[in-house]
PDB file of C-alpha atoms in Angstrom:
ATOM      1  CA  MET A   1      -0.040  -0.011  -0.002  1.00  0.00           C
ATOM      2  CA  ILE A   2       1.327   3.449  -0.989  1.00  0.00           C
ATOM      3  CA  LEU A   3       0.250   6.455   1.187  1.00  0.00           C
ATOM      4  CA  THR A   4       0.445   9.907  -0.224  1.00  0.00           C
ATOM      5  CA  ASN A   5       0.663  13.448   1.005  1.00  0.00           C
ATOM      6  CA  ILE A   6       2.099  12.619   4.327  1.00  0.00           C
ATOM      7  CA  PRO A   7       3.908  15.701   5.698  1.00  0.00           C
ATOM      8  CA  ASP A   8       7.694  15.221   6.119  1.00  0.00           C
ATOM      9  CA  ASP A   9      10.427  17.565   7.028  1.00  0.00           C
ATOM     10  CA  ASN A  10      12.608  16.604   3.999  1.00  0.00           C
ATOM     11  CA  ALA A  11       9.912  17.187   1.353  1.00  0.00           C
ATOM     12  CA  ILE A  12       8.236  20.260   0.024  1.00  0.00           C
ATOM     13  CA  ILE A  13       4.993  19.578  -1.803  1.00  0.00           C
ATOM     14  CA  GLY A  14       2.490  21.874  -3.267  1.00  0.00           C
ATOM     15  CA  ASP A  15       0.540  23.261  -6.204  1.00  0.00           C
ATOM     16  CA  ASP A  16       2.673  26.520  -6.470  1.00  0.00           C
ATOM     17  CA  ILE A  17       5.429  26.071  -9.026  1.00  0.00           C
ATOM     18  CA  GLY A  18       7.673  28.372  -6.759  1.00  0.00           C
ATOM     19  CA  ILE A  19       8.125  25.550  -4.371  1.00  0.00           C
ATOM     20  CA  LEU A  20      10.720  23.915  -6.606  1.00  0.00           C
ATOM     21  CA  GLN A  21      13.068  26.624  -5.576  1.00  0.00           C
ATOM     22  CA  ASP A  22      12.929  25.282  -2.116  1.00  0.00           C
ATOM     23  CA  ILE A  23      14.947  22.257  -3.005  1.00  0.00           C
ATOM     24  CA  HIS A  24      17.952  24.382  -2.016  1.00  0.00           C
ATOM     25  CA  LEU A  25      16.890  24.584   1.551  1.00  0.00           C
ATOM     26  CA  LYS A  26      19.165  22.435   3.666  1.00  0.00           C
ATOM     27  CA  THR A  27      16.400  20.459   5.291  1.00  0.00           C
ATOM     28  CA  LYS A  28      14.820  19.556   1.927  1.00  0.00           C
ATOM     29  CA  ASN A  29      15.922  16.789  -0.506  1.00  0.00           C
ATOM     30  CA  ILE A  30      12.820  16.539  -2.672  1.00  0.00           C
ATOM     31  CA  ALA A  31      10.338  19.140  -4.058  1.00  0.00           C
ATOM     32  CA  ILE A  32       7.275  18.122  -5.782  1.00  0.00           C
ATOM     33  CA  TYR A  33       5.204  20.588  -7.833  1.00  0.00           C
ATOM     34  CA  GLN A  34       1.639  19.100  -8.085  1.00  0.00           C
ATOM     35  CA  ARG A  35      -0.106  20.418 -11.282  1.00  0.00           C
ATOM     36  CA  GLY A  36      -3.260  19.461 -12.755  1.00  0.00           C
ATOM     37  CA  THR A  37      -3.847  17.630 -15.997  1.00  0.00           C
ATOM     38  CA  GLU A  38      -2.212  19.625 -18.786  1.00  0.00           C
ATOM     39  CA  SER A  39      -3.188  20.089 -22.326  1.00  0.00           C
ATOM     40  CA  TRP A  40      -0.255  17.941 -23.435  1.00  0.00           C
ATOM     41  CA  MET A  41      -1.816  14.899 -21.883  1.00  0.00           C
ATOM     42  CA  LYS A  42      -4.594  14.926 -24.536  1.00  0.00           C
ATOM     43  CA  GLY A  43      -2.109  14.085 -27.148  1.00  0.00           C
ATOM     44  CA  LEU A  44      -0.384  11.160 -25.460  1.00  0.00           C
ATOM     45  CA  ASN A  45      -2.766   8.508 -26.935  1.00  0.00           C
ATOM     46  CA  ARG A  46      -0.720   8.643 -30.084  1.00  0.00           C
ATOM     47  CA  ALA A  47       2.655   9.059 -28.474  1.00  0.00           C
ATOM     48  CA  ILE A  48       2.296   5.738 -26.525  1.00  0.00           C
ATOM     49  CA  LYS A  49       1.809   3.696 -29.749  1.00  0.00           C
ATOM     50  CA  TRP A  50       5.426   4.357 -30.879  1.00  0.00           C
ATOM     51  CA  PRO A  51       8.520   4.003 -28.815  1.00  0.00           C
ATOM     52  CA  ILE A  52      10.256   7.177 -27.730  1.00  0.00           C
ATOM     53  CA  GLN A  53      14.018   7.528 -27.190  1.00  0.00           C
ATOM     54  CA  CYS A  54      15.492  11.038 -27.224  1.00  0.00           C
ATOM     55  CA  ARG A  55      18.685  12.113 -25.636  1.00  0.00           C
ATOM     56  CA  ALA A  56      20.390  15.434 -25.600  1.00  0.00           C
ATOM     57  CA  ASN A  57      23.292  17.081 -23.742  1.00  0.00           C
ATOM     58  CA  GLY A  58      24.596  20.575 -23.616  1.00  0.00           C
ATOM     59  CA  THR A  59      23.282  24.019 -22.924  1.00  0.00           C
ATOM     60  CA  VAL A  60      19.513  24.875 -23.023  1.00  0.00           C
ATOM     61  CA  GLU A  61      20.020  26.219 -26.623  1.00  0.00           C
ATOM     62  CA  GLU A  62      21.664  23.065 -27.761  1.00  0.00           C
ATOM     63  CA  ILE A  63      19.204  20.838 -26.109  1.00  0.00           C
ATOM     64  CA  THR A  64      16.283  22.889 -27.561  1.00  0.00           C
ATOM     65  CA  PHE A  65      17.712  22.396 -31.085  1.00  0.00           C
ATOM     66  CA  SER A  66      18.015  18.638 -30.574  1.00  0.00           C
ATOM     67  CA  LEU A  67      14.460  18.351 -29.221  1.00  0.00           C
ATOM     68  CA  ASN A  68      12.961  20.478 -31.935  1.00  0.00           C
ATOM     69  CA  TYR A  69      14.707  18.232 -34.548  1.00  0.00           C
ATOM     70  CA  TYR A  70      13.525  15.052 -32.766  1.00  0.00           C
ATOM     71  CA  PHE A  71       9.991  16.260 -32.643  1.00  0.00           C
ATOM     72  CA  THR A  72       9.934  17.456 -36.143  1.00  0.00           C
ATOM     73  CA  ASN A  73      10.791  13.923 -37.229  1.00  0.00           C
ATOM     74  CA  SER A  74       8.330  12.339 -34.868  1.00  0.00           C
ATOM     75  CA  PRO A  75       4.795  13.045 -36.075  1.00  0.00           C
ATOM     76  CA  HIS A  76       3.197  11.067 -33.257  1.00  0.00           C
ATOM     77  CA  LEU A  77       4.476  13.617 -30.730  1.00  0.00           C
ATOM     78  CA  ASN A  78       2.476  16.773 -30.308  1.00  0.00           C
ATOM     79  CA  GLU A  79       3.679  20.320 -30.153  1.00  0.00           C
ATOM     80  CA  SER A  80       2.252  20.961 -26.732  1.00  0.00           C
ATOM     81  CA  LEU A  81       4.332  18.113 -25.236  1.00  0.00           C
ATOM     82  CA  LEU A  82       7.503  19.674 -26.759  1.00  0.00           C
ATOM     83  CA  GLU A  83       6.426  23.248 -25.219  1.00  0.00           C
ATOM     84  CA  ASP A  84       6.014  21.563 -21.878  1.00  0.00           C
ATOM     85  CA  ILE A  85       9.387  19.956 -21.959  1.00  0.00           C
ATOM     86  CA  LEU A  86      11.129  23.129 -23.076  1.00  0.00           C
ATOM     87  CA  SER A  87       9.436  25.078 -20.261  1.00  0.00           C
ATOM     88  CA  LEU A  88      10.532  22.626 -17.692  1.00  0.00           C
ATOM     89  CA  LEU A  89      14.129  22.729 -19.024  1.00  0.00           C
ATOM     90  CA  GLU A  90      14.159  26.511 -18.631  1.00  0.00           C
ATOM     91  CA  LEU A  91      12.561  26.124 -15.116  1.00  0.00           C
ATOM     92  CA  PHE A  92      15.290  23.741 -14.186  1.00  0.00           C
ATOM     93  CA  GLU A  93      17.920  26.107 -15.450  1.00  0.00           C
ATOM     94  CA  GLN A  94      16.525  28.852 -13.198  1.00  0.00           C
ATOM     95  CA  VAL A  95      16.386  26.531 -10.123  1.00  0.00           C
ATOM     96  CA  THR A  96      19.804  25.074 -10.576  1.00  0.00           C
ATOM     97  CA  LYS A  97      21.826  28.123 -11.998  1.00  0.00           C
ATOM     98  CA  SER A  98      23.588  25.453 -14.131  1.00  0.00           C
ATOM     99  CA  SER A  99      24.659  25.839 -17.660  1.00  0.00           C
ATOM    100  CA  PHE A 100      24.868  22.322 -19.003  1.00  0.00           C
ATOM    101  CA  PHE A 101      22.236  19.506 -18.859  1.00  0.00           C
ATOM    102  CA  ARG A 102      21.447  15.895 -19.717  1.00  0.00           C
ATOM    103  CA  VAL A 103      17.963  15.247 -21.031  1.00  0.00           C
ATOM    104  CA  LEU A 104      16.251  11.926 -21.679  1.00  0.00           C
ATOM    105  CA  LEU A 105      12.724  11.472 -22.955  1.00  0.00           C
ATOM    106  CA  ALA A 106      11.868   7.867 -23.261  1.00  0.00           C
ATOM    107  CA  THR A 107       9.362   5.190 -23.311  1.00  0.00           C
ATOM    108  CA  VAL A 108       9.937   2.855 -20.417  1.00  0.00           C
ATOM    109  CA  ASN A 109       8.672  -0.647 -20.136  1.00  0.00           C
ATOM    110  CA  THR A 110      11.090  -2.020 -17.564  1.00  0.00           C
ATOM    111  CA  ASN A 111      11.474  -1.522 -13.867  1.00  0.00           C
ATOM    112  CA  MET A 112      14.734   0.402 -14.416  1.00  0.00           C
ATOM    113  CA  CYS A 113      15.987   0.927 -10.910  1.00  0.00           C
ATOM    114  CA  ARG A 114      14.580  -1.618  -8.621  1.00  0.00           C
ATOM    115  CA  ARG A 115      16.472  -0.685  -5.411  1.00  0.00           C
ATOM    116  CA  PHE A 116      15.944   2.571  -3.489  1.00  0.00           C
ATOM    117  CA  HIS A 117      18.966   4.573  -4.226  1.00  0.00           C
ATOM    118  CA  ALA A 118      20.410   8.191  -4.417  1.00  0.00           C
ATOM    119  CA  ASP A 119      21.499   9.571  -7.733  1.00  0.00           C
ATOM    120  CA  ASN A 120      25.254  10.390  -8.219  1.00  0.00           C
ATOM    121  CA  ASN A 121      24.550  13.982  -9.255  1.00  0.00           C
ATOM    122  CA  GLU A 122      23.490  17.314  -7.684  1.00  0.00           C
ATOM    123  CA  LEU A 123      19.992  17.683  -8.894  1.00  0.00           C
ATOM    124  CA  ARG A 124      17.605  15.848 -11.147  1.00  0.00           C
ATOM    125  CA  MET A 125      14.089  16.884 -12.543  1.00  0.00           C
ATOM    126  CA  LEU A 126      11.687  14.149 -13.338  1.00  0.00           C
ATOM    127  CA  CYS A 127       8.192  14.107 -14.904  1.00  0.00           C
ATOM    128  CA  THR A 128       6.296  11.066 -15.775  1.00  0.00           C
ATOM    129  CA  TYR A 129       3.994  12.090 -18.605  1.00  0.00           C
ATOM    130  CA  TYR A 130       2.283   8.619 -18.884  1.00  0.00           C
ATOM    131  CA  GLY A 131       2.214   5.733 -16.435  1.00  0.00           C
ATOM    132  CA  PRO A 132       2.982   5.484 -12.702  1.00  0.00           C
ATOM    133  CA  GLY A 133       5.321   8.082 -11.072  1.00  0.00           C
ATOM    134  CA  THR A 134       8.487   7.716  -9.134  1.00  0.00           C
ATOM    135  CA  LEU A 135       8.530   6.153  -5.624  1.00  0.00           C
ATOM    136  CA  TRP A 136      10.367   7.975  -2.784  1.00  0.00           C
ATOM    137  CA  LEU A 137      11.039   7.771   0.863  1.00  0.00           C
ATOM    138  CA  PRO A 138      10.678  10.177   3.623  1.00  0.00           C
ATOM    139  CA  ASP A 139      13.864  10.423   5.644  1.00  0.00           C
ATOM    140  CA  TYR A 140      12.227   8.982   8.796  1.00  0.00           C
ATOM    141  CA  ALA A 141      11.373   5.757   6.824  1.00  0.00           C
ATOM    142  CA  VAL A 142      14.966   5.062   5.866  1.00  0.00           C
ATOM    143  CA  ASP A 143      17.591   3.026   7.563  1.00  0.00           C
ATOM    144  CA  ARG A 144      20.623   4.860   6.153  1.00  0.00           C
ATOM    145  CA  LYS A 145      23.104   2.292   7.775  1.00  0.00           C
ATOM    146  CA  ALA A 146      21.226  -0.460   5.692  1.00  0.00           C
ATOM    147  CA  TYR A 147      21.225   1.611   2.586  1.00  0.00           C
ATOM    148  CA  LEU A 148      25.092   2.344   2.707  1.00  0.00           C
ATOM    149  CA  ALA A 149      25.684  -1.421   3.352  1.00  0.00           C
ATOM    150  CA  ARG A 150      23.718  -2.134   0.175  1.00  0.00           C
ATOM    151  CA  LYS A 151      21.069  -4.058   1.888  1.00  0.00           C
ATOM    152  CA  SER A 152      17.721  -4.920   0.245  1.00  0.00           C
ATOM    153  CA  ASN A 153      14.817  -2.591  -0.093  1.00  0.00           C
ATOM    154  CA  GLN A 154      13.034  -4.598   2.741  1.00  0.00           C
ATOM    155  CA  THR A 155      15.897  -3.815   5.029  1.00  0.00           C
ATOM    156  CA  ILE A 156      16.312  -0.177   3.890  1.00  0.00           C
ATOM    157  CA  LEU A 157      12.584   0.385   4.685  1.00  0.00           C
ATOM    158  CA  ARG A 158      11.578   0.872   8.251  1.00  0.00           C
ATOM    159  CA  ASN A 159       7.856   0.543   7.271  1.00  0.00           C
ATOM    160  CA  GLU A 160       6.643  -0.326   3.731  1.00  0.00           C
ATOM    161  CA  SER A 161       3.464   1.701   4.232  1.00  0.00           C
ATOM    162  CA  LEU A 162       5.560   4.920   4.285  1.00  0.00           C
ATOM    163  CA  VAL A 163       6.618   4.677   0.630  1.00  0.00           C
ATOM    164  CA  GLN A 164       5.464   7.780  -1.320  1.00  0.00           C
ATOM    165  CA  GLN A 165       4.704   8.155  -4.993  1.00  0.00           C
ATOM    166  CA  VAL A 166       4.741  11.163  -7.224  1.00  0.00           C
ATOM    167  CA  ASP A 167       1.618  11.609  -9.330  1.00  0.00           C
ATOM    168  CA  THR A 168       1.546  11.337 -13.090  1.00  0.00           C
ATOM    169  CA  GLY A 169       2.300  14.745 -14.663  1.00  0.00           C
ATOM    170  CA  ASP A 170       3.693  16.276 -11.479  1.00  0.00           C
ATOM    171  CA  VAL A 171       7.249  17.820 -11.563  1.00  0.00           C
ATOM    172  CA  VAL A 172       9.782  16.576  -9.074  1.00  0.00           C
ATOM    173  CA  ILE A 173      13.362  17.773  -8.231  1.00  0.00           C
ATOM    174  CA  LEU A 174      15.620  15.366  -6.326  1.00  0.00           C
ATOM    175  CA  LYS A 175      18.796  16.103  -4.514  1.00  0.00           C
ATOM    176  CA  GLY A 176      21.557  13.745  -5.318  1.00  0.00           C
ATOM    177  CA  ALA A 177      24.649  12.451  -3.550  1.00  0.00           C
ATOM    178  CA  LEU A 178      26.824  15.279  -5.059  1.00  0.00           C
ATOM    179  CA  TYR A 179      24.709  18.117  -3.739  1.00  0.00           C
ATOM    180  CA  PRO A 180      26.882  19.960  -1.197  1.00  0.00           C
ATOM    181  CA  GLU A 181      26.193  18.966   2.473  1.00  0.00           C
ATOM    182  CA  ALA A 182      22.907  17.146   1.468  1.00  0.00           C
ATOM    183  CA  ILE A 183      21.311  13.988   2.655  1.00  0.00           C
ATOM    184  CA  PRO A 184      20.154  12.723  -0.715  1.00  0.00           C
ATOM    185  CA  ILE A 185      16.652  11.492  -1.377  1.00  0.00           C
ATOM    186  CA  LEU A 186      16.207   7.742  -1.786  1.00  0.00           C
ATOM    187  CA  HIS A 187      13.867   6.825  -4.597  1.00  0.00           C
ATOM    188  CA  ARG A 188      13.258   4.131  -7.194  1.00  0.00           C
ATOM    189  CA  SER A 189      11.263   3.440 -10.268  1.00  0.00           C
ATOM    190  CA  PRO A 190       7.847   1.917  -9.966  1.00  0.00           C
ATOM    191  CA  SER A 191       7.328  -1.776 -10.880  1.00  0.00           C
ATOM    192  CA  ILE A 192       5.665  -2.019 -14.321  1.00  0.00           C
ATOM    193  CA  GLU A 193       7.222  -5.088 -15.907  1.00  0.00           C
ATOM    194  CA  GLU A 194       5.010  -7.502 -13.964  1.00  0.00           C
ATOM    195  CA  ASN A 195       1.937  -5.946 -15.446  1.00  0.00           C
ATOM    196  CA  SER A 196       3.429  -5.255 -18.956  1.00  0.00           C
ATOM    197  CA  GLY A 197       3.152  -1.591 -18.066  1.00  0.00           C
ATOM    198  CA  GLU A 198       4.594   1.439 -19.720  1.00  0.00           C
ATOM    199  CA  ARG A 199       5.766   4.932 -18.887  1.00  0.00           C
ATOM    200  CA  ILE A 200       6.757   7.988 -20.757  1.00  0.00           C
ATOM    201  CA  LEU A 201       9.453   9.658 -18.621  1.00  0.00           C
ATOM    202  CA  LEU A 202      11.346  13.007 -18.893  1.00  0.00           C
ATOM    203  CA  ARG A 203      14.623  13.160 -16.935  1.00  0.00           C
ATOM    204  CA  ILE A 204      16.818  16.266 -16.668  1.00  0.00           C
ATOM    205  CA  ASP A 205      20.124  16.238 -14.908  1.00  0.00           C
ATOM    206  CA  THR A 206      22.696  18.999 -14.132  1.00  0.00           C
ATOM    207  CA  ASN A 207      25.934  18.178 -15.996  1.00  0.00           C
ATOM    208  CA  GLU A 208      28.505  20.808 -15.228  1.00  0.00           C
ATOM    209  CA  SER A 209      31.141  18.235 -16.307  1.00  0.00           C
ATOM    210  CA  LEU A 210      30.280  19.207 -19.909  1.00  0.00           C
ATOM    211  CA  LYS A 211      32.325  22.458 -19.373  1.00  0.00           C
ATOM    212  CA  LEU A 212      35.316  20.299 -19.840  1.00  0.00           C
ATOM    213  CA  LEU A 213      34.304  19.569 -23.361  1.00  0.00           C
ATOM    214  CA  LYS A 214      33.840  23.174 -24.410  1.00  0.00           C
TER     215      LYS A 214
END
């Protein structure tokens, strides 16, 4: 059983887009912007019929060019979805103050990350456009010693009923292990293989290491 909307000191959750800026607060390691069903969702019926696999690295301008090219050559993807992705990329740039990013837009039909884990980066933005959203743990639900010892999910979890889940379409920013002086959020992908499920996932990471390539 998954319980939602339980207040927790390490999470900031609300329907004001400005809360995403609060990810920089020392006590927060996850920010969730809860937004209603957007216009782009109406066009996803066609999108789920063809596999999506789009990756782009670089500045916002470089990634925008790559995404425009991909969407131009993918008639099953609608313009409103592209506009939403680009707006989220610009928002992530404002929140992170970074200059370089890695973007993945993909159809997912595997469980991806089965174990609760922290990302090896500073910040990550996720939006599940179709299918179940990301699972995450309040800090009080985590046995950090078990996690660091690479124990199983059952051992890491203090209580399985405390697992939280981001709603489809909501925007989440996660603190990773490289964020200065942070306790990174533990999260994992939802289980979908068992039911032959599918997701359309947007993932944006900060990637300051790309400066070395310029």
